[in-house]
PDB file of C-alpha atoms in Angstrom:
ATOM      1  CA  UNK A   1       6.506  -0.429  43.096  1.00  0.00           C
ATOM      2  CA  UNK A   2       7.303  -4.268  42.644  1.00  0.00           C
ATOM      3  CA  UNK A   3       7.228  -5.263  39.033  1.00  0.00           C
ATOM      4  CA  UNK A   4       8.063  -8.668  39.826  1.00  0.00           C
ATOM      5  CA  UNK A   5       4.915 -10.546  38.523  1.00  0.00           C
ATOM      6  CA  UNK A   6       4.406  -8.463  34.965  1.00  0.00           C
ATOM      7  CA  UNK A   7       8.384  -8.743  34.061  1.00  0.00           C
ATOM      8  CA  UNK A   8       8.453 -12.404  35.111  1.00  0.00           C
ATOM      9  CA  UNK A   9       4.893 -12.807  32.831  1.00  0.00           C
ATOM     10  CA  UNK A  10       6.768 -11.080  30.191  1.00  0.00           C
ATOM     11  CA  UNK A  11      10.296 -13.164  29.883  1.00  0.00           C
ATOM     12  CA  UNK A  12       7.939 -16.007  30.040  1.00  0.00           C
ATOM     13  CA  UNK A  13       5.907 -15.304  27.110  1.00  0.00           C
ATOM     14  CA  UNK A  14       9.445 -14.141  25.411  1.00  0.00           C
ATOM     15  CA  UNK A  15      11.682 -16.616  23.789  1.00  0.00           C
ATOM     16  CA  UNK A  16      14.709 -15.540  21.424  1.00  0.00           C
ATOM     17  CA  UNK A  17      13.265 -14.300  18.342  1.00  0.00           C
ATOM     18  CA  UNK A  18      10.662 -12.378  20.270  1.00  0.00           C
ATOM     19  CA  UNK A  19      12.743 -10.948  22.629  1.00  0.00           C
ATOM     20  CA  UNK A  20      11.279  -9.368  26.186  1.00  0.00           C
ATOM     21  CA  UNK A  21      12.251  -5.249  26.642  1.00  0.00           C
ATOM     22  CA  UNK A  22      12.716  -3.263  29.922  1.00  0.00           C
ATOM     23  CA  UNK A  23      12.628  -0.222  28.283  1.00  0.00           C
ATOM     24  CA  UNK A  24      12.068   2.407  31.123  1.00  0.00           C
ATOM     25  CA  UNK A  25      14.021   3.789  34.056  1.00  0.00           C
ATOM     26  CA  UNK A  26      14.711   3.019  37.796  1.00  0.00           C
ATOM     27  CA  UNK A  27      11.904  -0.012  37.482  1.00  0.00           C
ATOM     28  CA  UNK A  28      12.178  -1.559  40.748  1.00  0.00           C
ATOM     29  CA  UNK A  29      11.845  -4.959  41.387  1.00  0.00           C
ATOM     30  CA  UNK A  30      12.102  -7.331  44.559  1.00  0.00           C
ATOM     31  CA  UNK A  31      13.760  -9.842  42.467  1.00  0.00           C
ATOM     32  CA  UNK A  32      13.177 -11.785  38.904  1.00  0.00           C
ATOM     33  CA  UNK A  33      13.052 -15.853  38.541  1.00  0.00           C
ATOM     34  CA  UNK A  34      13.854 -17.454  35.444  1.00  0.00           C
ATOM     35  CA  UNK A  35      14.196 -20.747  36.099  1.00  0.00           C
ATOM     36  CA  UNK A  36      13.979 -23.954  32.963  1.00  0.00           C
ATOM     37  CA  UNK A  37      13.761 -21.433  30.384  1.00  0.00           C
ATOM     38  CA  UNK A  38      15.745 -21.683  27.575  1.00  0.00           C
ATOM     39  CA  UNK A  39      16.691 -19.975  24.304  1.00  0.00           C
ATOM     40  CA  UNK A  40      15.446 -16.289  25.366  1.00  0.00           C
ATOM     41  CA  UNK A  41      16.869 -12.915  24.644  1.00  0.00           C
ATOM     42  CA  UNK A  42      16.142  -9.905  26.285  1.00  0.00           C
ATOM     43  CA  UNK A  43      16.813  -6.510  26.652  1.00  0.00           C
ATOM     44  CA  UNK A  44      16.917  -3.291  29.304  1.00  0.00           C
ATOM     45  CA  UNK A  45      17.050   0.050  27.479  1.00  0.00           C
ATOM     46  CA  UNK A  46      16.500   1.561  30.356  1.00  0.00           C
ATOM     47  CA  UNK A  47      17.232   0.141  33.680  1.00  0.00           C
ATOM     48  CA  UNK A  48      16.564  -1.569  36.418  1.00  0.00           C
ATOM     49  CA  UNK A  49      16.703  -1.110  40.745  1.00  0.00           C
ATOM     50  CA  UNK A  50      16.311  -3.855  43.218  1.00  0.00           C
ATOM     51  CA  UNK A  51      13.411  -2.016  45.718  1.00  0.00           C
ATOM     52  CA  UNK A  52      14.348  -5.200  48.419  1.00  0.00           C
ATOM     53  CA  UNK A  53      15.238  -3.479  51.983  1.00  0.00           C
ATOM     54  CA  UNK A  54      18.317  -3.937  53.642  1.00  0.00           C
ATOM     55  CA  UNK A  55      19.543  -7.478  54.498  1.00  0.00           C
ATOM     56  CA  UNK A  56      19.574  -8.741  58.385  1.00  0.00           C
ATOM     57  CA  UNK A  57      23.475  -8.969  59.152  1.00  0.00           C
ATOM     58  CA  UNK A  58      25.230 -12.073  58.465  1.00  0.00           C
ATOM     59  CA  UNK A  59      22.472 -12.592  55.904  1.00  0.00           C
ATOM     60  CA  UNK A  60      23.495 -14.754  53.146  1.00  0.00           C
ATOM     61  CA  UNK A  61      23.211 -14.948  49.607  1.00  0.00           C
ATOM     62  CA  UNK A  62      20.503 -17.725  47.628  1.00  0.00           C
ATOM     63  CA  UNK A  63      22.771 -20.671  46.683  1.00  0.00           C
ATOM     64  CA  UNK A  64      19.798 -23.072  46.867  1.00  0.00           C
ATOM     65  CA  UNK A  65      15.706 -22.849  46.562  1.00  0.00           C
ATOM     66  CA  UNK A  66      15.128 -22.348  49.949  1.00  0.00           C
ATOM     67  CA  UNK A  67      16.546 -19.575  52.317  1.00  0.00           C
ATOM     68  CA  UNK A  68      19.063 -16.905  51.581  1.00  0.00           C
ATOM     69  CA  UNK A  69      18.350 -13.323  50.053  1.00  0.00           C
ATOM     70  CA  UNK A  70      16.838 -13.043  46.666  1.00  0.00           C
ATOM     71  CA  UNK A  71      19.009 -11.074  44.005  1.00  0.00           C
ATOM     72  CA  UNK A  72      17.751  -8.890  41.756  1.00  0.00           C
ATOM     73  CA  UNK A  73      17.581 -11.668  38.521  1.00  0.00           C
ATOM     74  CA  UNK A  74      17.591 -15.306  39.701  1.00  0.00           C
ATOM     75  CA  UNK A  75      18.932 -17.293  36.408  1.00  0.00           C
ATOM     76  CA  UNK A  76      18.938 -21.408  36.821  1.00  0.00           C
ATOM     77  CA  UNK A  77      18.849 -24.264  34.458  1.00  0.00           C
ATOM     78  CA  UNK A  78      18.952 -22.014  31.236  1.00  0.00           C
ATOM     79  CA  UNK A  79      21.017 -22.407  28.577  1.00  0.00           C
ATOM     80  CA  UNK A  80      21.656 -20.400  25.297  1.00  0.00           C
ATOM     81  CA  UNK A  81      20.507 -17.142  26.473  1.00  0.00           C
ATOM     82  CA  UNK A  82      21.002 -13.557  26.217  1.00  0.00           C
ATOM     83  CA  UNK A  83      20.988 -10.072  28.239  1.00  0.00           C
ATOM     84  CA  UNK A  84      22.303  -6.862  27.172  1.00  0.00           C
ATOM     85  CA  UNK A  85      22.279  -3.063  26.919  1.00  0.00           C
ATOM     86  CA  UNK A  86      20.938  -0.776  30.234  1.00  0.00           C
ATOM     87  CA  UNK A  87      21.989  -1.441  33.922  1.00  0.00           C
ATOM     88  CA  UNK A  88      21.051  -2.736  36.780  1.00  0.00           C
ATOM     89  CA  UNK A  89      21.342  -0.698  40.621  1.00  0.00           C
ATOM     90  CA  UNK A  90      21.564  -3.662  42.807  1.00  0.00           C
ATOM     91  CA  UNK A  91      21.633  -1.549  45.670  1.00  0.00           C
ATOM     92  CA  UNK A  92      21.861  -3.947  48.955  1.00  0.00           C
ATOM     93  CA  UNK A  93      21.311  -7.143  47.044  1.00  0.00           C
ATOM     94  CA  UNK A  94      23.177  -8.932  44.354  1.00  0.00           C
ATOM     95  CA  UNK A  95      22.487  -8.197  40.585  1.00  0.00           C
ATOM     96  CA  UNK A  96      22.968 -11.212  38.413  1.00  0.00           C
ATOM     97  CA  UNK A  97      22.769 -14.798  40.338  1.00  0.00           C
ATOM     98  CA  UNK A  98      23.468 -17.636  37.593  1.00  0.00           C
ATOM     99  CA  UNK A  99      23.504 -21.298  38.207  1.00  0.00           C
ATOM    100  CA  UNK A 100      23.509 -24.299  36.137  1.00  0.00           C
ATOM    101  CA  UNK A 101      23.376 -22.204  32.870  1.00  0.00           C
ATOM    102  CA  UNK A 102      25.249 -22.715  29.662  1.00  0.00           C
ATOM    103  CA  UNK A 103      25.685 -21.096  26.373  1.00  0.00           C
ATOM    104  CA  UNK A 104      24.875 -17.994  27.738  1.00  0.00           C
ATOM    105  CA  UNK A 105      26.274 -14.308  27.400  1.00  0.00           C
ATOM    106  CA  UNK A 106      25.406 -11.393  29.704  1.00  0.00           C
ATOM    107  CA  UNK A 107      26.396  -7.599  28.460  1.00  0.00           C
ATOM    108  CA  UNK A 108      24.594  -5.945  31.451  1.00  0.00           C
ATOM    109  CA  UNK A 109      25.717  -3.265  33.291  1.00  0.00           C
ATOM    110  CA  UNK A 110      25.767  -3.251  36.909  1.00  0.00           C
ATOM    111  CA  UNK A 111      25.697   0.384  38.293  1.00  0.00           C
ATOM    112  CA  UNK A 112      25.199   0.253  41.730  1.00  0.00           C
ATOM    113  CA  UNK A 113      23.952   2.581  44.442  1.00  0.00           C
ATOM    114  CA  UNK A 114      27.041   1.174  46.391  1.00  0.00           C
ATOM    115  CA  UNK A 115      25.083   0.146  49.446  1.00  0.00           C
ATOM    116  CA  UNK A 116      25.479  -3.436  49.803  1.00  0.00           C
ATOM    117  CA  UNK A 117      28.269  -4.506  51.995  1.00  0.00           C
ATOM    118  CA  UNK A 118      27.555  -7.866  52.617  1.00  0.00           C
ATOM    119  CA  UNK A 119      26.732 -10.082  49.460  1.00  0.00           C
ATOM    120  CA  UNK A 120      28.878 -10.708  46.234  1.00  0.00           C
ATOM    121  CA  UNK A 121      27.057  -8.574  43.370  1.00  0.00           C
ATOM    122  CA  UNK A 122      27.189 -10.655  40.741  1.00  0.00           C
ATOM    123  CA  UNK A 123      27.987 -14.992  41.511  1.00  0.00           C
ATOM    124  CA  UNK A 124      27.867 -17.398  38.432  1.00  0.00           C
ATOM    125  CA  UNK A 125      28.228 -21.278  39.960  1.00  0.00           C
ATOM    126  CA  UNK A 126      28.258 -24.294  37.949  1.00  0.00           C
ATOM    127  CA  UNK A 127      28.038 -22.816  34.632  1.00  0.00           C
ATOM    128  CA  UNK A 128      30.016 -23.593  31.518  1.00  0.00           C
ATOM    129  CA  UNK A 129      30.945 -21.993  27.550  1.00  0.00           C
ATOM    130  CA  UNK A 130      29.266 -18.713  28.223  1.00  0.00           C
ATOM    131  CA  UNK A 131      30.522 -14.992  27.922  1.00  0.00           C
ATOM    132  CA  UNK A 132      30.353 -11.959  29.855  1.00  0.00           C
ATOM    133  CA  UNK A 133      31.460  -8.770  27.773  1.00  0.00           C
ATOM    134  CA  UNK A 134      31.019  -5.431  27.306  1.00  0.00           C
ATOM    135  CA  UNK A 135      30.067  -3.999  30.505  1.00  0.00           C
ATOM    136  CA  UNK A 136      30.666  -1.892  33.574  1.00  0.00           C
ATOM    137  CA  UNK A 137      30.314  -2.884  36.944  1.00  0.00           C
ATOM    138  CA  UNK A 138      30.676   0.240  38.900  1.00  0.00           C
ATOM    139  CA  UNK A 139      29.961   0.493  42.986  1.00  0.00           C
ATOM    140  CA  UNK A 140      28.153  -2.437  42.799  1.00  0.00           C
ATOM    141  CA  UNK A 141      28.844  -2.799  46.709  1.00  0.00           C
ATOM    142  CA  UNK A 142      29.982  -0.606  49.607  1.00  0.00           C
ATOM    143  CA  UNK A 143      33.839   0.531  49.923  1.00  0.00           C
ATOM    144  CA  UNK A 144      34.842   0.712  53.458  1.00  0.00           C
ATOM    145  CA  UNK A 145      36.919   3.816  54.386  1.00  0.00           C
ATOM    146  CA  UNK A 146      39.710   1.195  55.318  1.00  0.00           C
ATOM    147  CA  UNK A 147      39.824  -2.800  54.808  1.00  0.00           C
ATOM    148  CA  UNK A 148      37.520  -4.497  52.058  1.00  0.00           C
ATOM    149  CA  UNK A 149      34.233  -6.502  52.688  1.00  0.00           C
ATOM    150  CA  UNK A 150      35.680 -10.561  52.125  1.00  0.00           C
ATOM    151  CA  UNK A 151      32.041 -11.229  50.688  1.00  0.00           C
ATOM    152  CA  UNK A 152      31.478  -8.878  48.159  1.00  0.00           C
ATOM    153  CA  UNK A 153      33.749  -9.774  45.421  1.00  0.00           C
ATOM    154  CA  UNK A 154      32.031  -8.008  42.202  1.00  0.00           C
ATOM    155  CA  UNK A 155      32.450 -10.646  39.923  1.00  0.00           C
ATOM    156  CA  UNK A 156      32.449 -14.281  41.775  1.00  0.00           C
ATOM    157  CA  UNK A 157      33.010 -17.066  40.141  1.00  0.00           C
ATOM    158  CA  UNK A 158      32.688 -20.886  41.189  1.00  0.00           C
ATOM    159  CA  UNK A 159      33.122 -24.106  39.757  1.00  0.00           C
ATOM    160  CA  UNK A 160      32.872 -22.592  35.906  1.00  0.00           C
ATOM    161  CA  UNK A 161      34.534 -23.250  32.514  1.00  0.00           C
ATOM    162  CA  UNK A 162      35.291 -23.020  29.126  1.00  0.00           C
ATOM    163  CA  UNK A 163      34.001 -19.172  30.082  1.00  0.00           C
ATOM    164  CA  UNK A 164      35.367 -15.837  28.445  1.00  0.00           C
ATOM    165  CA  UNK A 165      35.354 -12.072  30.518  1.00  0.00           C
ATOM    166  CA  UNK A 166      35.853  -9.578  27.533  1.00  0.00           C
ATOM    167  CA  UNK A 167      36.085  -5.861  27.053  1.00  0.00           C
ATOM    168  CA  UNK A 168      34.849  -4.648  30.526  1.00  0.00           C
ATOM    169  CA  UNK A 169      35.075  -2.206  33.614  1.00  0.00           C
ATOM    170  CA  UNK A 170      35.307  -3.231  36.813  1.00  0.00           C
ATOM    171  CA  UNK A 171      35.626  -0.297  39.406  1.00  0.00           C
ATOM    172  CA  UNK A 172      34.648   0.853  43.087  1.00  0.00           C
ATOM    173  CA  UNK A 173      34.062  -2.917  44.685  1.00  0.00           C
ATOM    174  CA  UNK A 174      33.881  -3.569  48.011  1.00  0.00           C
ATOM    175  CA  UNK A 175      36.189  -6.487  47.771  1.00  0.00           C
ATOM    176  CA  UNK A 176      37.761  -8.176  45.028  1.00  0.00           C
ATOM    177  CA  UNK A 177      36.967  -7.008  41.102  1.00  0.00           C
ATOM    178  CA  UNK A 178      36.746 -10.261  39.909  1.00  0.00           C
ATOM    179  CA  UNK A 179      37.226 -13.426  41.515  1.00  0.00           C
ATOM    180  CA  UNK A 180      37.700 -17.227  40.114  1.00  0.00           C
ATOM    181  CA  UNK A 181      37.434 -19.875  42.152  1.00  0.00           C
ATOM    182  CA  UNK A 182      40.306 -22.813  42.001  1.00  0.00           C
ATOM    183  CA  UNK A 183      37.611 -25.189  40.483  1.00  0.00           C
ATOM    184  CA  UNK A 184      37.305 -22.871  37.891  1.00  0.00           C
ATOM    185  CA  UNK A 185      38.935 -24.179  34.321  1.00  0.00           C
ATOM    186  CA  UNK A 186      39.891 -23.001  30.801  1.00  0.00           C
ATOM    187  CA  UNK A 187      38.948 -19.712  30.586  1.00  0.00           C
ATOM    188  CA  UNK A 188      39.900 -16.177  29.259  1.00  0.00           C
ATOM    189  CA  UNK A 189      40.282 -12.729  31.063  1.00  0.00           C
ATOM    190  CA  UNK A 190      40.866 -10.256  28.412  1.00  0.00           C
ATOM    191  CA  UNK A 191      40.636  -6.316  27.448  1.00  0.00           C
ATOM    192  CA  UNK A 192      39.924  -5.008  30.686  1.00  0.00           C
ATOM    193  CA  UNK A 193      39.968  -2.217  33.362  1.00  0.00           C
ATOM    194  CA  UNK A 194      39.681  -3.346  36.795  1.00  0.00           C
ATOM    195  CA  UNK A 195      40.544  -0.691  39.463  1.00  0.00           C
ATOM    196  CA  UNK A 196      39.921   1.181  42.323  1.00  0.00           C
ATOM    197  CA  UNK A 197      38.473  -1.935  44.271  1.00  0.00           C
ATOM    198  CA  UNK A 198      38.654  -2.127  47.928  1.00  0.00           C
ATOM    199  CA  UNK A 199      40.936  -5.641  47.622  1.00  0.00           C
ATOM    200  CA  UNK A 200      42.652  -6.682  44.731  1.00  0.00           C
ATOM    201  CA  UNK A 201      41.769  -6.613  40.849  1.00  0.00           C
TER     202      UNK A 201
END
């Protein structure tokens, strides 16, 4: 069952000192918009899987409004929020797509059914002074038997800064555990475990 429209209804109505609470199991979704929404907190005590069928092949992920494959939370033009506790199974779509966001810090975890082999899990672009910490990110994509998947980089991040990665677990990815872009700037990488990744940590 799609609980797009009553989750979306709910972060809307949320803001951060009446924070909005996923607080069963396996609630599938297609995907979640939040989009010009600032100062919100929210929570999933239990967790969350992306219901969305398989991609076509060569399908790519949403950079823009239009076209590409919906994740399973859509973040843009938000600043100082909040996510934490629970996890996400992104299954064959991404978990976490950020853009234009700042101030922000996501403790999600990403626990994946490890069936997506063709889109990064998790992309942040254009997004500055925000943390991720405290999480694991396990088989958030697929693992070939041999070789890595170039697109499905668990962590990708592009044209970021003044960002911190603390205290987290980054293990079973189908390509790279965490990637930063060159137009990435001051930022910190520290207290991790990043292994067992088809490509490199």
């Amino acid at each position: 069952t799609d609980n797009k429209p009553f989750i979306e209804a709910m972060i809307a109505a949320s803001n951060n000192s009446q924070p909005w609470e996923i607080d069963l199991d396996n609630v599938g979704v297609t995907w979640i918009s939040i989009d010009q929404k600032s100062n919100w907190k929210g929570y999933i005590s239990g967790s969350v899987i992306n219901i969305s069928a398989k991609p076509v092949a060569g399908a790519t992920d949403e950079k823009g409004t239009y076209g590409g494959v919906a994740p399973t939370f859509k973040i843009t033009n938000c600043d100082k929020w909040k996510i934490k506790g629970g996890y996400v199974d992104n299954r064959y779509r991404e978990a976490f797509y950020v853009e234009q966001c700042n101030k922000f810090v996501n403790e999600c975890d990403v626990l994946g059914s490890g069936l997506n082999n063709n889109l990064r899990p998790n992309y942040y672009r254009f997004c500055g002074n925000f943390k991720l910490r405290n999480f694991r990110h396990e088989r958030t994509s697929e693992k070939p038997a041999t070789g890595y998947y170039s697109h499905c980089n668990n962590i990708n991040l592009w044209d970021c800064g003044n960002f911190k990665l603390l205290d987290f677990d980054v293990v079973g990815a189908g390509s790279n555990g965490v990637y930063v872009g060159s137009n990435c700037r001051d930022y910190v990488i520290s207290g991790f475990n990043i292994n067992s990744n088809a490509m490199s940590a």
